[in-house]
PDB file of C-alpha atoms in Angstrom:
ATOM      1  CA  MET K 134     -14.407 -21.497   4.824  1.00 53.00           C
ATOM      2  CA  ARG K 135     -13.309 -24.990   5.710  1.00 82.00           C
ATOM      3  CA  SER K 136     -14.933 -26.731   8.625  1.00 95.00           C
ATOM      4  CA  LEU K 137     -11.994 -26.733  11.061  1.00 96.00           C
ATOM      5  CA  GLN K 138     -11.305 -23.074  10.362  1.00 97.00           C
ATOM      6  CA  SER K 139     -14.960 -22.276  10.946  1.00 97.00           C
ATOM      7  CA  LYS K 140     -15.002 -24.242  14.202  1.00 97.00           C
ATOM      8  CA  ALA K 141     -11.862 -22.411  15.321  1.00 98.00           C
ATOM      9  CA  GLU K 142     -13.579 -19.048  14.761  1.00 98.00           C
ATOM     10  CA  ILE K 143     -16.692 -20.200  16.611  1.00 98.00           C
ATOM     11  CA  ASN K 144     -14.601 -21.401  19.545  1.00 98.00           C
ATOM     12  CA  LEU K 145     -12.798 -18.077  19.890  1.00 98.00           C
ATOM     13  CA  ASP K 146     -16.088 -16.192  19.726  1.00 98.00           C
ATOM     14  CA  SER K 147     -17.519 -18.602  22.298  1.00 98.00           C
ATOM     15  CA  ALA K 148     -14.547 -18.050  24.589  1.00 98.00           C
ATOM     16  CA  GLU K 149     -15.163 -14.317  24.569  1.00 98.00           C
ATOM     17  CA  VAL K 150     -18.890 -14.708  25.262  1.00 98.00           C
ATOM     18  CA  LEU K 151     -18.237 -17.201  28.056  1.00 98.00           C
ATOM     19  CA  HIS K 152     -15.666 -14.858  29.585  1.00 98.00           C
ATOM     20  CA  THR K 153     -18.192 -12.010  29.762  1.00 98.00           C
ATOM     21  CA  LYS K 154     -20.665 -14.368  31.453  1.00 98.00           C
ATOM     22  CA  GLY K 155     -18.090 -15.497  34.018  1.00 98.00           C
ATOM     23  CA  TYR K 156     -17.888 -19.103  32.792  1.00 98.00           C
ATOM     24  CA  TYR K 157     -14.126 -19.044  33.107  1.00 98.00           C
ATOM     25  CA  PRO K 158     -13.180 -22.751  32.864  1.00 97.00           C
ATOM     26  CA  SER K 159     -15.071 -23.057  29.589  1.00 98.00           C
ATOM     27  CA  VAL K 160     -13.121 -20.080  28.227  1.00 98.00           C
ATOM     28  CA  ALA K 161      -9.850 -21.973  28.512  1.00 98.00           C
ATOM     29  CA  HIS K 162     -11.354 -24.964  26.741  1.00 97.00           C
ATOM     30  CA  CYS K 163     -12.707 -22.898  23.832  1.00 98.00           C
ATOM     31  CA  SER K 164      -9.555 -20.767  23.575  1.00 98.00           C
ATOM     32  CA  TYR K 165      -7.359 -23.841  23.346  1.00 98.00           C
ATOM     33  CA  TYR K 166      -9.539 -25.594  20.791  1.00 98.00           C
ATOM     34  CA  SER K 167      -9.706 -22.445  18.686  1.00 98.00           C
ATOM     35  CA  CYS K 168      -5.961 -23.005  18.202  1.00 98.00           C
ATOM     36  CA  PHE K 169      -5.902 -26.787  18.098  1.00 97.00           C
ATOM     37  CA  GLN K 170      -8.478 -26.876  15.308  1.00 97.00           C
ATOM     38  CA  LEU K 171      -6.190 -24.634  13.257  1.00 98.00           C
ATOM     39  CA  VAL K 172      -3.313 -27.015  14.007  1.00 98.00           C
ATOM     40  CA  ARG K 173      -5.418 -29.871  12.608  1.00 96.00           C
ATOM     41  CA  HIS K 174      -6.339 -27.720   9.611  1.00 97.00           C
ATOM     42  CA  ILE K 175      -2.633 -27.201   8.829  1.00 97.00           C
ATOM     43  CA  TRP K 176      -2.000 -30.951   9.096  1.00 97.00           C
ATOM     44  CA  LEU K 177      -4.822 -31.847   6.737  1.00 95.00           C
ATOM     45  CA  ASN K 178      -4.672 -28.966   4.271  1.00 95.00           C
ATOM     46  CA  SER K 179      -1.303 -27.222   4.240  1.00 95.00           C
ATOM     47  CA  LEU K 180       0.723 -30.390   4.789  1.00 96.00           C
ATOM     48  CA  GLY K 181      -1.685 -32.563   2.818  1.00 95.00           C
ATOM     49  CA  LYS K 182      -1.726 -35.268   5.479  1.00 96.00           C
ATOM     50  CA  THR K 183      -4.684 -37.497   6.285  1.00 95.00           C
ATOM     51  CA  GLU K 184      -6.621 -38.477   9.383  1.00 91.00           C
ATOM     52  CA  SER K 185      -5.183 -41.967   8.937  1.00 94.00           C
ATOM     53  CA  GLU K 186      -1.638 -40.593   9.025  1.00 93.00           C
ATOM     54  CA  LEU K 187      -2.491 -38.647  12.154  1.00 88.00           C
ATOM     55  CA  LYS K 188      -3.816 -41.781  13.847  1.00 87.00           C
ATOM     56  CA  GLN K 189      -0.601 -43.596  12.897  1.00 89.00           C
ATOM     57  CA  LEU K 190       1.497 -40.759  14.319  1.00 84.00           C
ATOM     58  CA  ILE K 191      -0.388 -40.813  17.610  1.00 81.00           C
ATOM     59  CA  ALA K 192      -0.244 -44.616  17.808  1.00 83.00           C
ATOM     60  CA  SER K 193       3.522 -44.598  17.249  1.00 80.00           C
ATOM     61  CA  PHE K 194       4.016 -42.268  20.208  1.00 70.00           C
ATOM     62  CA  LYS K 195       1.601 -44.214  22.408  1.00 69.00           C
ATOM     63  CA  ASP K 196       3.612 -47.358  21.691  1.00 64.00           C
ATOM     64  CA  ASN K 197       6.693 -45.630  23.068  1.00 62.00           C
ATOM     65  CA  LYS K 198       6.155 -46.028  26.814  1.00 53.00           C
ATOM     66  CA  ALA K 199       9.036 -43.639  27.571  1.00 49.00           C
ATOM     67  CA  VAL K 200       7.049 -40.783  26.111  1.00 51.00           C
ATOM     68  CA  GLU K 201       4.689 -39.278  28.688  1.00 52.00           C
ATOM     69  CA  LYS K 202       2.529 -36.781  26.858  1.00 59.00           C
ATOM     70  CA  GLY K 203      -0.899 -36.415  25.345  1.00 68.00           C
ATOM     71  CA  SER K 204      -1.923 -37.147  21.795  1.00 78.00           C
ATOM     72  CA  HIS K 205      -2.279 -33.429  21.069  1.00 90.00           C
ATOM     73  CA  ASP K 206       1.420 -32.962  21.742  1.00 92.00           C
ATOM     74  CA  ASP K 207       2.361 -35.216  18.834  1.00 90.00           C
ATOM     75  CA  LEU K 208       0.450 -33.131  16.331  1.00 94.00           C
ATOM     76  CA  ILE K 209       1.492 -29.833  17.917  1.00 96.00           C
ATOM     77  CA  ASN K 210       5.147 -30.869  17.656  1.00 95.00           C
ATOM     78  CA  GLN K 211       4.739 -31.772  13.987  1.00 94.00           C
ATOM     79  CA  ILE K 212       3.183 -28.403  13.216  1.00 97.00           C
ATOM     80  CA  ALA K 213       5.799 -26.584  15.311  1.00 98.00           C
ATOM     81  CA  THR K 214       8.514 -28.227  13.194  1.00 97.00           C
ATOM     82  CA  HIS K 215       6.731 -27.136  10.016  1.00 97.00           C
ATOM     83  CA  ILE K 216       6.448 -23.559  11.287  1.00 98.00           C
ATOM     84  CA  LYS K 217      10.105 -23.514  12.392  1.00 98.00           C
ATOM     85  CA  LEU K 218      11.234 -24.548   8.913  1.00 97.00           C
ATOM     86  CA  ASN K 219       9.364 -21.567   7.486  1.00 97.00           C
ATOM     87  CA  ASN K 220       9.835 -18.808  10.060  1.00 98.00           C
ATOM     88  CA  GLU K 221      11.795 -18.783  13.334  1.00 98.00           C
ATOM     89  CA  GLY K 222       9.822 -15.825  14.717  1.00 98.00           C
ATOM     90  CA  ASP K 223       6.500 -17.553  14.131  1.00 98.00           C
ATOM     91  CA  PHE K 224       7.921 -20.691  15.701  1.00 98.00           C
ATOM     92  CA  ARG K 225       8.928 -18.809  18.856  1.00 98.00           C
ATOM     93  CA  VAL K 226       5.470 -17.248  19.218  1.00 98.00           C
ATOM     94  CA  PHE K 227       3.753 -20.591  18.693  1.00 98.00           C
ATOM     95  CA  ASN K 228       6.142 -22.652  20.787  1.00 97.00           C
ATOM     96  CA  ASN K 229       6.308 -20.197  23.694  1.00 97.00           C
ATOM     97  CA  ASN K 230       2.549 -19.910  24.044  1.00 98.00           C
ATOM     98  CA  ILE K 231       0.803 -23.138  23.020  1.00 98.00           C
ATOM     99  CA  GLY K 232       2.132 -25.029  26.047  1.00 96.00           C
ATOM    100  CA  GLN K 233       0.876 -22.338  28.423  1.00 98.00           C
ATOM    101  CA  LEU K 234      -2.551 -22.394  26.788  1.00 98.00           C
ATOM    102  CA  LYS K 235      -2.668 -26.183  26.915  1.00 97.00           C
ATOM    103  CA  ARG K 236      -1.801 -26.163  30.632  1.00 97.00           C
ATOM    104  CA  LEU K 237      -4.564 -23.634  31.322  1.00 98.00           C
ATOM    105  CA  ARG K 238      -7.049 -25.778  29.393  1.00 97.00           C
ATOM    106  CA  HIS K 239      -5.930 -28.894  31.245  1.00 96.00           C
ATOM    107  CA  SER K 240      -6.299 -27.147  34.596  1.00 97.00           C
ATOM    108  CA  ALA K 241      -9.730 -25.791  33.686  1.00 97.00           C
ATOM    109  CA  ASP K 242     -10.966 -29.142  32.379  1.00 96.00           C
ATOM    110  CA  TYR K 243      -9.432 -31.616  34.828  1.00 96.00           C
ATOM    111  CA  ASP K 244      -8.027 -30.077  38.013  1.00 96.00           C
ATOM    112  CA  ASP K 245     -10.192 -29.882  41.115  1.00 96.00           C
ATOM    113  CA  VAL K 246      -9.432 -26.196  41.647  1.00 95.00           C
ATOM    114  CA  GLY K 247     -11.082 -22.919  40.766  1.00 95.00           C
ATOM    115  CA  PHE K 248     -10.347 -21.092  37.530  1.00 97.00           C
ATOM    116  CA  SER K 249     -10.115 -17.313  37.836  1.00 98.00           C
ATOM    117  CA  PHE K 250     -10.984 -14.281  35.752  1.00 98.00           C
ATOM    118  CA  GLN K 251      -7.254 -13.717  35.188  1.00 98.00           C
ATOM    119  CA  GLU K 252      -6.686 -17.276  33.959  1.00 98.00           C
ATOM    120  CA  SER K 253      -9.672 -16.943  31.667  1.00 98.00           C
ATOM    121  CA  GLU K 254      -8.378 -13.648  30.318  1.00 98.00           C
ATOM    122  CA  LYS K 255      -4.915 -15.130  29.799  1.00 98.00           C
ATOM    123  CA  SER K 256      -6.428 -18.031  27.827  1.00 98.00           C
ATOM    124  CA  ILE K 257      -8.010 -15.612  25.363  1.00 98.00           C
ATOM    125  CA  TYR K 258      -4.844 -13.541  25.207  1.00 98.00           C
ATOM    126  CA  LEU K 259      -2.679 -16.577  24.413  1.00 98.00           C
ATOM    127  CA  SER K 260      -5.049 -17.827  21.740  1.00 98.00           C
ATOM    128  CA  LYS K 261      -5.001 -14.384  20.119  1.00 98.00           C
ATOM    129  CA  LEU K 262      -1.185 -14.536  20.010  1.00 98.00           C
ATOM    130  CA  ILE K 263      -1.112 -18.040  18.533  1.00 98.00           C
ATOM    131  CA  ARG K 264      -3.955 -17.906  16.014  1.00 98.00           C
ATOM    132  CA  PRO K 265      -2.453 -15.312  13.628  1.00 98.00           C
ATOM    133  CA  VAL K 266       0.675 -17.447  13.366  1.00 98.00           C
ATOM    134  CA  LEU K 267      -1.344 -20.571  12.598  1.00 98.00           C
ATOM    135  CA  LYS K 268      -3.452 -18.752  10.027  1.00 97.00           C
ATOM    136  CA  ARG K 269      -0.312 -18.022   8.004  1.00 97.00           C
ATOM    137  CA  TYR K 270       0.173 -21.743   7.443  1.00 96.00           C
TER     138      TYR K 270
END
């Protein structure tokens, strides 16, 4: 198994273990990265792109001051376009859920608020919706 795929599996397993221990903010982080690592895998392997091309993509969006989003969004949008070209249903699943998962991860990692059992559970749920789609690509 390739490294990013392996890391993605480890992160999902970690999310589930952390959830049972009540470490809810860390669940969102691991759930999100279990998907994002598959997104990177698609970029590098299925699309045959390079890390250098990814850095150029991110830099081009950072240069555009009108664009207010994170560097993950650039790659996610590229992969969403690739998925949409192949399967509208997969695109809808991916597109409808990755933003929710990213917001949960952002809240868990950065916001000065609690992170509940329900939010933790939803993070795992969303990652389990997204991951099968990503694995097809």
